[in-house]
CSV table of C-alpha atoms (C1' of nucleotides) in Angstrom, one decimal:
chain,number,residue,atom,x,y,z
A,815,MET,CA,20.5,-7.5,-19.5
A,816,GLY,CA,17.2,-7.5,-18.9
A,817,ARG,CA,15.0,-7.0,-22.1
A,818,SER,CA,11.5,-7.9,-20.4
A,819,LYS,CA,9.1,-5.6,-18.6
A,820,GLU,CA,8.0,-2.1,-19.0
A,821,PRO,CA,8.8,0.7,-17.0
A,822,THR,CA,6.3,1.4,-14.2
A,823,THR,CA,5.0,5.2,-14.2
A,824,LEU,CA,6.9,5.8,-11.3
A,825,GLU,CA,10.1,4.1,-12.8
A,826,PHE,CA,9.0,6.6,-16.4
A,827,ALA,CA,9.5,9.4,-14.4
A,828,ILE,CA,12.9,8.7,-12.7
A,829,LEU,CA,14.1,8.0,-15.8
A,830,GLY,CA,12.8,11.7,-18.1
A,831,LEU,CA,13.9,13.3,-15.0
A,832,VAL,CA,17.8,12.0,-15.0
A,833,ALA,CA,17.4,12.6,-18.9
A,834,LEU,CA,16.2,15.9,-18.4
A,835,GLN,CA,19.5,16.8,-15.6
A,836,PRO,CA,21.6,13.3,-14.1
A,837,GLN,CA,21.1,13.5,-11.0
A,838,SER,CA,21.2,11.3,-7.7
A,839,GLY,CA,18.8,9.3,-6.1
A,840,TYR,CA,18.7,11.7,-3.6
A,841,ASP,CA,18.2,14.3,-5.4
A,842,LEU,CA,14.9,12.9,-7.3
A,843,LEU,CA,14.2,12.6,-3.7
A,844,GLN,CA,14.0,16.4,-3.2
A,845,THR,CA,12.2,16.6,-6.4
A,846,PHE,CA,10.1,14.5,-5.6
A,847,GLU,CA,8.9,16.2,-2.3
A,848,SER,CA,9.4,19.3,-4.0
A,849,THR,CA,8.3,19.3,-7.5
A,850,ALA,CA,4.5,19.2,-8.9
A,851,ILE,CA,5.9,15.7,-9.9
A,852,GLY,CA,5.9,14.4,-6.4
A,853,ASN,CA,2.3,13.3,-7.1
A,854,PHE,CA,3.7,10.1,-8.4
A,855,SER,CA,4.2,9.0,-5.2
A,856,SER,CA,7.4,9.2,-3.5
A,857,SER,CA,9.4,8.5,-0.6
A,858,PRO,CA,13.0,7.0,-0.9
A,859,GLY,CA,11.2,3.8,-0.3
A,860,ALA,CA,9.4,3.5,-3.8
A,861,ILE,CA,12.2,5.9,-5.3
A,862,TYR,CA,15.7,3.7,-4.5
A,863,PRO,CA,14.2,0.7,-5.1
A,864,ALA,CA,13.1,2.3,-8.8
A,865,LEU,CA,16.2,2.7,-9.6
A,866,ARG,CA,17.9,0.1,-8.7
A,867,ARG,CA,15.5,-1.7,-10.9
A,868,LEU,CA,15.8,0.7,-13.6
A,869,GLU,CA,19.8,-0.1,-13.2
A,870,GLN,CA,18.8,-4.3,-13.4
A,871,ARG,CA,17.1,-3.6,-16.3
A,872,GLY,CA,19.6,-1.7,-17.8
A,873,LEU,CA,18.2,1.4,-18.6
A,874,VAL,CA,19.7,3.9,-16.4
A,875,HIS,CA,23.5,3.6,-14.7
A,876,GLY,CA,25.1,5.3,-11.9
A,877,ALA,CA,28.9,6.2,-11.7
A,878,VAL,CA,30.3,7.8,-8.5
A,879,ASP,CA,30.8,11.7,-8.5
A,880,ASP,CA,34.0,12.3,-6.8
A,881,THR,CA,34.2,16.3,-6.8
A,882,ARG,CA,34.2,15.8,-2.9
A,883,MET,CA,31.6,17.5,-1.6
A,884,LEU,CA,30.0,16.0,1.0
A,885,ARG,CA,29.5,12.4,0.5
A,886,PRO,CA,30.1,11.2,-2.9
A,887,LYS,CA,27.1,10.8,-4.9
A,888,LYS,CA,25.9,8.3,-7.1
A,889,ILE,CA,24.4,10.4,-10.3
A,890,PHE,CA,22.6,8.2,-12.7
A,891,ARG,CA,21.5,8.6,-16.2
A,892,PRO,CA,19.7,7.1,-18.4
A,893,THR,CA,21.9,4.5,-20.6
A,894,ALA,CA,21.7,4.4,-24.2
A,895,ARG,CA,19.1,2.2,-24.0
A,896,GLY,CA,17.0,3.7,-21.4
A,897,ASP,CA,17.5,6.9,-23.0
A,898,GLU,CA,15.4,4.6,-26.7
A,899,VAL,CA,12.7,3.5,-24.7
A,900,LEU,CA,12.3,6.8,-22.9
A,901,ARG,CA,11.9,8.3,-26.3
A,902,SER,CA,9.6,5.7,-27.2
A,903,TRP,CA,7.4,5.5,-24.7
A,904,LEU,CA,7.2,9.6,-25.3
A,905,ARG,CA,6.1,9.2,-28.6
A,906,ARG,CA,3.6,6.5,-28.5
A,907,GLU,CA,0.5,6.7,-29.5
A,908,ILE,CA,-2.4,7.9,-27.5
A,909,THR,CA,-5.1,5.5,-26.4
A,910,ARG,CA,-8.2,5.5,-25.4
A,911,ASP,CA,-7.5,3.7,-22.4
A,912,ASP,CA,-4.6,6.3,-21.8
A,913,VAL,CA,-7.0,8.8,-21.4
A,914,ARG,CA,-9.5,6.8,-19.2
A,915,ARG,CA,-7.4,6.0,-16.6
A,916,ARG,CA,-3.6,7.6,-16.8
A,917,LEU,CA,-4.2,11.0,-18.0
A,918,ASP,CA,-1.8,11.8,-15.3
A,919,GLU,CA,0.6,9.5,-17.1
A,920,LEU,CA,-0.2,11.2,-20.0
A,921,MET,CA,0.2,14.3,-18.6
A,922,LEU,CA,4.1,13.2,-17.4
A,923,ARG,CA,4.8,11.9,-20.8
A,924,PHE,CA,3.7,15.4,-22.7
A,925,ALA,CA,6.4,17.7,-19.6
A,926,PHE,CA,9.2,15.2,-21.1
A,927,HIS,CA,8.5,16.2,-24.6
A,928,CYS,CA,10.8,18.9,-24.9
A,929,LEU,CA,13.2,15.7,-25.1
A,930,LEU,CA,11.5,15.5,-28.5
A,931,PRO,CA,11.3,18.1,-31.0
A,932,ALA,CA,8.5,20.3,-31.1
A,933,SER,CA,6.8,18.5,-34.3
A,934,ALA,CA,6.2,15.4,-31.7
A,935,SER,CA,5.3,17.8,-29.2
A,936,ARG,CA,2.2,19.3,-31.8
A,937,GLU,CA,1.4,15.3,-33.1
A,938,PHE,CA,1.0,14.6,-29.5
A,939,LEU,CA,-1.6,17.6,-28.6
A,940,ASP,CA,-3.3,17.0,-32.0
A,941,GLU,CA,-3.7,13.3,-31.4
A,942,LEU,CA,-4.8,14.2,-27.6
A,943,ALA,CA,-7.3,16.9,-28.7
A,944,ARG,CA,-8.7,14.5,-31.0
A,945,GLU,CA,-8.6,11.4,-28.6
A,946,VAL,CA,-10.1,13.8,-25.7
A,947,ASP,CA,-13.1,14.8,-28.1
A,948,GLU,CA,-14.3,11.2,-29.0
A,949,TYR,CA,-14.3,10.7,-25.3
A,950,VAL,CA,-16.3,13.1,-24.6
A,951,ALA,CA,-18.9,12.7,-26.9
A,952,GLU,CA,-18.7,8.8,-25.4
A,953,LEU,CA,-19.5,10.3,-22.1
A,954,THR,CA,-21.7,12.4,-23.6
A,955,GLU,CA,-24.2,9.8,-25.0
A,956,GLN,CA,-23.8,8.1,-21.6
A,957,LEU,CA,-24.4,10.7,-19.5
A,958,GLU,CA,-28.2,11.2,-21.5
A,959,LEU,CA,-28.5,7.6,-20.5
A,960,PHE,CA,-29.0,8.5,-16.7
A,961,PRO,CA,-32.9,8.4,-15.7
A,962,ASP,CA,-33.9,11.9,-14.6
A,963,GLU,CA,-35.1,11.2,-11.3
A,964,ALA,CA,-32.5,9.5,-9.7
A,965,PRO,CA,-30.7,11.1,-7.3
A,966,PRO,CA,-28.5,14.1,-8.2
A,967,GLN,CA,-25.4,13.8,-6.9
A,968,GLY,CA,-24.5,10.6,-9.0
A,969,ARG,CA,-24.9,13.0,-12.4
A,970,MET,CA,-23.2,15.7,-11.5
A,971,ALA,CA,-20.0,13.5,-10.6
A,972,PHE,CA,-20.5,12.5,-13.4
A,973,GLU,CA,-20.4,15.8,-14.8
A,974,PHE,CA,-17.4,16.9,-13.5
A,975,GLY,CA,-15.2,14.0,-14.9
A,976,LEU,CA,-16.9,15.0,-18.3
A,977,GLU,CA,-16.2,19.0,-17.7
A,978,ASN,CA,-12.3,18.1,-16.9
A,979,TYR,CA,-12.0,16.3,-20.2
A,980,ARG,CA,-13.2,19.1,-21.7
A,981,ALA,CA,-11.1,21.0,-20.1
A,982,CYS,CA,-8.5,19.1,-21.2
A,983,ALA,CA,-9.5,19.2,-25.4
A,984,ARG,CA,-8.9,23.1,-25.3
A,985,TRP,CA,-6.0,22.8,-23.3
A,986,ALA,CA,-4.6,20.5,-25.4
A,987,ARG,CA,-5.7,23.2,-28.7
A,988,ARG,CA,-5.0,26.3,-26.7
A,989,MET,CA,-0.5,25.1,-25.8
A,990,ARG,CA,-1.0,23.3,-29.4
A,991,ARG,CA,-1.3,27.2,-31.2
A,992,GLN,CA,1.7,28.1,-28.6
A,993,PHE,CA,3.6,25.4,-30.4
A,994,GLU,CA,2.7,27.0,-34.1
A,995,GLU,CA,3.1,30.8,-33.0
A,996,ASP,CA,6.5,29.4,-31.5
A,997,THR,CA,7.6,27.5,-34.7
A,998,ARG,CA,6.8,29.5,-37.1
B,430,MET,CA,-15.4,-8.4,14.1
B,431,GLY,CA,-12.5,-6.9,13.0
B,432,ARG,CA,-11.3,-3.4,14.8
B,433,SER,CA,-9.5,-3.3,12.3
B,434,LYS,CA,-8.1,-0.7,9.4
B,435,GLU,CA,-9.6,2.4,7.1
B,436,PRO,CA,-10.8,0.5,4.1
B,437,THR,CA,-9.7,1.0,0.7
B,438,THR,CA,-11.1,3.3,-1.9
B,439,LEU,CA,-12.3,0.1,-3.6
B,440,GLU,CA,-14.0,-1.5,-0.8
B,441,PHE,CA,-15.9,2.3,0.1
B,442,ALA,CA,-16.7,2.2,-3.3
B,443,ILE,CA,-18.1,-1.1,-2.9
B,444,LEU,CA,-19.5,0.0,0.7
B,445,GLY,CA,-21.4,2.7,-1.5
B,446,LEU,CA,-23.0,1.0,-4.0
B,447,VAL,CA,-24.4,-1.8,-1.6
B,448,ALA,CA,-25.8,0.7,0.7
B,449,LEU,CA,-28.0,2.2,-2.3
B,450,GLN,CA,-28.8,-0.8,-3.8
B,451,PRO,CA,-28.3,-4.7,-2.4
B,452,GLN,CA,-26.5,-6.3,-4.7
B,453,SER,CA,-23.8,-10.1,-4.9
B,454,GLY,CA,-20.9,-9.7,-6.2
B,455,TYR,CA,-21.3,-10.4,-9.6
B,456,ASP,CA,-23.9,-7.6,-10.3
B,457,LEU,CA,-21.0,-5.5,-8.5
B,458,LEU,CA,-18.5,-6.7,-11.0
B,459,GLN,CA,-20.9,-5.6,-13.9
B,460,THR,CA,-21.6,-2.3,-12.2
B,461,PHE,CA,-17.6,-1.9,-12.0
B,462,GLU,CA,-17.2,-2.7,-15.7
B,463,SER,CA,-20.4,-1.2,-17.7
B,464,THR,CA,-20.8,2.3,-15.4
B,465,ALA,CA,-17.8,5.0,-14.5
B,466,ILE,CA,-17.5,3.8,-11.2
B,467,GLY,CA,-15.3,0.9,-13.2
B,468,ASN,CA,-12.4,3.7,-12.8
B,469,PHE,CA,-11.7,3.1,-9.3
B,470,SER,CA,-10.5,-0.4,-10.7
B,471,SER,CA,-12.6,-3.4,-11.8
B,472,SER,CA,-12.3,-7.4,-12.0
B,473,PRO,CA,-13.1,-10.4,-10.0
B,474,GLY,CA,-9.7,-10.5,-8.3
B,475,ALA,CA,-10.1,-6.9,-6.5
B,476,ILE,CA,-14.2,-7.3,-6.5
B,477,TYR,CA,-14.1,-10.9,-4.8
B,478,PRO,CA,-11.3,-10.2,-2.4
B,479,ALA,CA,-12.5,-7.0,-1.7
B,480,LEU,CA,-15.7,-8.4,-0.3
B,481,ARG,CA,-15.2,-10.9,1.7
B,482,ARG,CA,-12.4,-8.6,3.7
B,483,LEU,CA,-15.8,-6.1,4.0
B,484,GLU,CA,-17.8,-9.0,5.3
B,485,GLN,CA,-14.6,-10.6,8.1
B,486,ARG,CA,-14.6,-6.8,9.3
B,487,GLY,CA,-18.5,-6.4,9.3
B,488,LEU,CA,-19.3,-4.0,7.5
B,489,VAL,CA,-21.5,-6.2,4.6
B,490,HIS,CA,-23.2,-9.3,4.5
B,491,GLY,CA,-24.1,-11.5,2.6
B,492,ALA,CA,-27.6,-13.3,2.7
B,493,VAL,CA,-28.4,-15.8,-0.3
B,494,ASP,CA,-31.3,-14.9,-2.0
B,495,ASP,CA,-32.9,-17.8,-2.5
B,496,THR,CA,-36.3,-16.4,-4.6
B,497,ARG,CA,-34.5,-19.5,-7.6
B,498,MET,CA,-33.8,-17.9,-10.1
B,499,LEU,CA,-30.7,-19.0,-12.1
B,500,ARG,CA,-28.2,-19.6,-9.8
B,501,PRO,CA,-28.6,-18.5,-6.4
B,502,LYS,CA,-27.0,-15.0,-5.6
B,503,LYS,CA,-25.5,-14.1,-2.6
B,504,ILE,CA,-26.3,-10.3,-1.9
B,505,PHE,CA,-24.5,-8.5,0.0
B,506,ARG,CA,-26.1,-5.4,2.3
B,507,PRO,CA,-23.8,-2.6,4.6
B,508,THR,CA,-24.1,-4.0,8.2
B,509,ALA,CA,-25.1,-1.6,10.6
B,510,ARG,CA,-21.4,-1.0,11.2
B,511,GLY,CA,-21.3,-0.6,8.1
B,512,ASP,CA,-23.7,1.9,7.7
B,513,GLU,CA,-21.8,4.1,10.4
B,514,VAL,CA,-18.5,3.8,8.1
B,515,LEU,CA,-19.7,5.1,5.3
B,516,ARG,CA,-21.3,7.3,6.3
B,517,SER,CA,-19.0,9.3,8.5
B,518,TRP,CA,-16.3,8.5,5.5
B,519,LEU,CA,-19.0,11.1,3.2
B,520,ARG,CA,-19.1,14.1,5.8
B,521,ARG,CA,-15.4,13.3,6.8
B,522,GLU,CA,-13.1,16.8,6.4
B,523,ILE,CA,-11.7,17.0,3.0
B,524,THR,CA,-8.2,18.0,3.4
B,525,ARG,CA,-5.4,19.2,1.5
B,526,ASP,CA,-3.9,15.7,0.8
B,527,ASP,CA,-7.9,14.6,-0.7
B,528,VAL,CA,-7.4,17.2,-2.2
B,529,ARG,CA,-4.1,17.3,-3.5
B,530,ARG,CA,-3.3,13.4,-4.8
B,531,ARG,CA,-7.3,11.7,-3.9
B,532,LEU,CA,-10.0,14.3,-6.3
B,533,ASP,CA,-11.1,10.9,-7.3
B,534,GLU,CA,-11.9,9.4,-4.5
B,535,LEU,CA,-13.5,13.0,-3.3
B,536,MET,CA,-15.8,12.6,-6.1
B,537,LEU,CA,-17.0,9.1,-5.0
B,538,ARG,CA,-17.9,10.1,-1.4
B,539,PHE,CA,-19.8,13.1,-3.4
B,540,ALA,CA,-21.7,10.9,-5.8
B,541,PHE,CA,-22.9,9.1,-2.7
B,542,HIS,CA,-23.8,11.7,-0.4
B,543,CYS,CA,-28.0,10.9,-1.9
B,544,LEU,CA,-27.7,8.9,1.1
B,545,LEU,CA,-27.4,12.1,3.6
B,546,PRO,CA,-29.9,15.3,3.8
B,547,ALA,CA,-28.7,17.9,1.4
B,548,SER,CA,-27.1,19.9,3.9
B,549,ALA,CA,-24.8,17.5,3.9
B,550,SER,CA,-24.2,18.1,0.3
B,551,ARG,CA,-24.0,21.9,0.8
B,552,GLU,CA,-20.8,21.7,3.4
B,553,PHE,CA,-19.4,19.3,1.5
B,554,LEU,CA,-19.4,21.6,-2.0
B,555,ASP,CA,-18.5,24.9,0.5
B,556,GLU,CA,-15.9,23.1,1.7
B,557,LEU,CA,-14.6,21.3,-1.5
B,558,ALA,CA,-14.4,24.9,-3.1
B,559,ARG,CA,-12.8,26.3,-0.2
B,560,GLU,CA,-9.7,24.1,-0.7
B,561,VAL,CA,-9.3,24.2,-3.7
B,562,ASP,CA,-9.7,27.6,-4.1
B,563,GLU,CA,-6.2,27.6,-1.5
B,564,TYR,CA,-4.5,24.9,-3.7
B,565,VAL,CA,-4.9,26.9,-7.0
B,566,ALA,CA,-3.5,30.1,-5.0
B,567,GLU,CA,-0.9,28.0,-3.5
B,568,LEU,CA,0.2,26.5,-7.6
B,569,THR,CA,-0.5,29.4,-9.1
B,570,GLU,CA,3.1,31.0,-7.1
B,571,GLN,CA,4.0,28.0,-7.7
B,572,LEU,CA,4.1,28.4,-11.1
B,573,GLU,CA,5.4,31.8,-11.0
B,574,LEU,CA,9.0,30.4,-9.6
B,575,PHE,CA,8.8,28.9,-13.2
B,576,PRO,CA,12.0,30.0,-15.0
B,577,ASP,CA,11.1,31.9,-18.3
B,578,GLU,CA,14.0,30.1,-20.2
B,579,ALA,CA,12.8,26.8,-19.3
B,580,PRO,CA,11.2,24.1,-21.9
B,581,PRO,CA,7.7,25.4,-22.1
B,582,GLN,CA,6.0,21.3,-22.1
B,583,GLY,CA,7.1,21.1,-18.0
B,584,ARG,CA,4.9,24.2,-17.2
B,585,MET,CA,2.4,23.3,-19.9
B,586,ALA,CA,1.2,20.2,-18.1
B,587,PHE,CA,1.2,22.1,-14.4
B,588,GLU,CA,-0.6,24.4,-16.1
B,589,PHE,CA,-2.8,22.0,-17.3
B,590,GLY,CA,-3.7,20.3,-13.1
B,591,LEU,CA,-3.8,24.4,-12.4
B,592,GLU,CA,-7.1,24.4,-15.3
B,593,ASN,CA,-8.5,21.5,-13.7
B,594,TYR,CA,-8.3,22.6,-10.6
B,595,ARG,CA,-9.6,26.0,-11.3
B,596,ALA,CA,-12.4,23.7,-13.7
B,597,CYS,CA,-13.1,22.7,-10.1
B,598,ALA,CA,-13.7,25.1,-8.1
B,599,ARG,CA,-16.1,26.4,-11.0
B,600,TRP,CA,-18.1,22.9,-11.3
B,601,ALA,CA,-18.5,22.7,-7.0
B,602,ARG,CA,-20.6,26.5,-7.3
B,603,ARG,CA,-22.3,25.6,-9.9
B,604,MET,CA,-23.3,22.5,-8.1
B,605,ARG,CA,-24.1,24.6,-4.5
B,606,ARG,CA,-25.9,26.8,-6.9
B,607,GLN,CA,-28.6,23.6,-8.0
B,608,PHE,CA,-28.3,22.6,-4.1
B,609,GLU,CA,-29.8,26.4,-3.3
B,610,GLU,CA,-32.0,26.0,-6.2
B,611,ASP,CA,-33.3,22.3,-5.5
B,612,THR,CA,-33.6,23.3,-1.1
B,613,ARG,CA,-35.2,26.6,-1.3
C,313,DT,C1',-24.6,-31.5,-26.8
C,314,DC,C1',-22.2,-27.7,-27.0
C,315,DG,C1',-21.5,-23.1,-26.2
C,316,DC,C1',-22.4,-18.9,-23.7
C,317,DA,C1',-24.0,-15.7,-19.3
C,318,DC,C1',-23.9,-16.2,-15.3
C,319,DA,C1',-21.8,-16.7,-10.5
C,320,DT,C1',-17.3,-17.4,-7.8
C,321,DG,C1',-13.5,-17.2,-7.0
C,322,DT,C1',-8.4,-18.4,-6.3
C,323,DA,C1',-2.8,-17.6,-6.7
C,324,DA,C1',1.3,-15.7,-7.9
C,325,DC,C1',3.3,-10.9,-8.9
C,326,DG,C1',4.8,-7.2,-8.7
C,327,DT,C1',4.7,-2.7,-6.4
C,328,DG,C1',3.6,1.4,-3.3
C,329,DT,C1',3.0,2.8,1.2
C,330,DT,C1',5.0,3.3,6.1
C,331,DA,C1',8.5,3.1,9.0
C,332,DC,C1',12.7,2.2,10.3
C,333,DA,C1',18.0,1.7,10.0
C,334,DT,C1',22.5,3.6,9.6
C,335,DG,C1',26.3,6.4,8.3
C,336,DA,C1',28.8,10.3,6.9
C,337,DT,C1',29.4,15.1,7.4
C,338,DT,C1',28.6,20.1,8.7
C,339,DC,C1',27.8,24.2,11.8
C,340,DA,C1',26.6,25.7,15.7
D,532,DT,C1',29.7,16.8,21.2
D,533,DG,C1',25.2,17.3,19.7
D,534,DA,C1',21.8,18.0,15.9
D,535,DA,C1',21.1,18.9,11.5
D,536,DT,C1',21.0,18.1,7.0
D,537,DC,C1',23.2,14.8,3.3
D,538,DA,C1',22.6,10.1,1.7
D,539,DT,C1',21.4,5.6,1.0
D,540,DG,C1',18.8,1.8,1.2
D,541,DT,C1',15.8,-2.6,3.9
D,542,DA,C1',11.6,-4.7,5.9
D,543,DA,C1',6.8,-5.5,6.5
D,544,DC,C1',2.8,-5.3,4.8
D,545,DA,C1',-1.4,-4.7,1.9
D,546,DC,C1',-4.0,-4.0,-2.5
D,547,DG,C1',-4.2,-4.7,-7.1
D,548,DT,C1',-2.9,-6.9,-11.8
D,549,DT,C1',-3.8,-10.7,-14.2
D,550,DA,C1',-4.3,-15.0,-15.1
D,551,DC,C1',-6.3,-19.6,-14.6
D,552,DA,C1',-10.2,-22.1,-13.0
D,553,DT,C1',-14.5,-23.5,-12.1
D,554,DG,C1',-19.4,-25.3,-11.9
D,555,DT,C1',-24.9,-24.1,-13.1
D,556,DG,C1',-27.9,-23.4,-15.8
D,557,DC,C1',-30.3,-22.4,-20.3
D,558,DG,C1',-31.3,-21.7,-25.1
D,559,DA,C1',-29.9,-23.6,-30.3
DNA sequence: TCGCACATGTAACGTGTTACATGATTCA
DNA sequence: TGAATCATGTAACACGTTACATGTGCGA
């Protein structure tokens, strides 16, 4: 029963999906191919090995579903430990590095926040807005250091990154307001 | 003399940097650590092997700079073939898949567009705006298929992606206007 | 002479990508 | 009976990450 390693983003994605809805490897494949979650990789060559790793580490368990239809599927669902690992991932503090380089993983985390009480989503969005604001301030300072005589395209690409982070902060605040309305 | 493989994003980043300014592996390391380009990985363990691959494939060449200072550095610069490969990468048509999953690589490409005449940047930005618009339309349709009764966070995360692409299209058009002003 | 910045690497490891293999079940 | 879909995998390969190794020249 592996203590061991931090799951991959892909493994977390799979863990979250089977927590939302227990399903087989093939079902997962379909999901990855047909929905936006497919941005986190894809293809049997990644999914099946990831599933097996999760099973070896005791985070998911597959049981054969013999409500005979086509072929019997192995339906995976999180174990108690898997559920724990997933939830602690979802609640994990948002770091500067998450914002810097793993914004997509943060969004994946948020997508699974329906597994937690709404208060967790509120905290997530507050924390995100704060972290992103700080990072935007940092980037803005860096932008001012760009020499004016330099060719413009580098600066422009940088500005795009900055724009995205500004949009992220706005998004977080807008979503946050929706949670207030929903729970009042 | 390797014909051979498409360079990695990291390899293109390095190729572009030495095209802008010939430099040593260590200089590259500094650049990756200290600037926004560091979002494309980092650390000696990636840079040095990538440099050597580029050299083996004949895309860059390093010459020892013995204008004796500290230790002699090996200064890398693109070969004729490397320059060609770089430029054809910069001019490559923008695909849906680039937009879907490699927006960061697209921005890297644009950042190096100062190596090309301004007309290339205009074409790039026009093409990007068009491709992104189409993709936004596609995503908007998908958004409408989300069931209303589903938990909201998944939809919200999806909306964030959509927002980013809208911001991207706006950015492309704004930059495009700057190029008109600059060249009129 | 101690330590730090300069400068360049290498080895182990895990994981994702691509491409291929296999076999069951349904339907035309 | 053949094709398409369901369902699950495996093998080769390359790359990035992490961590470690090594040595030089300079200033305190």
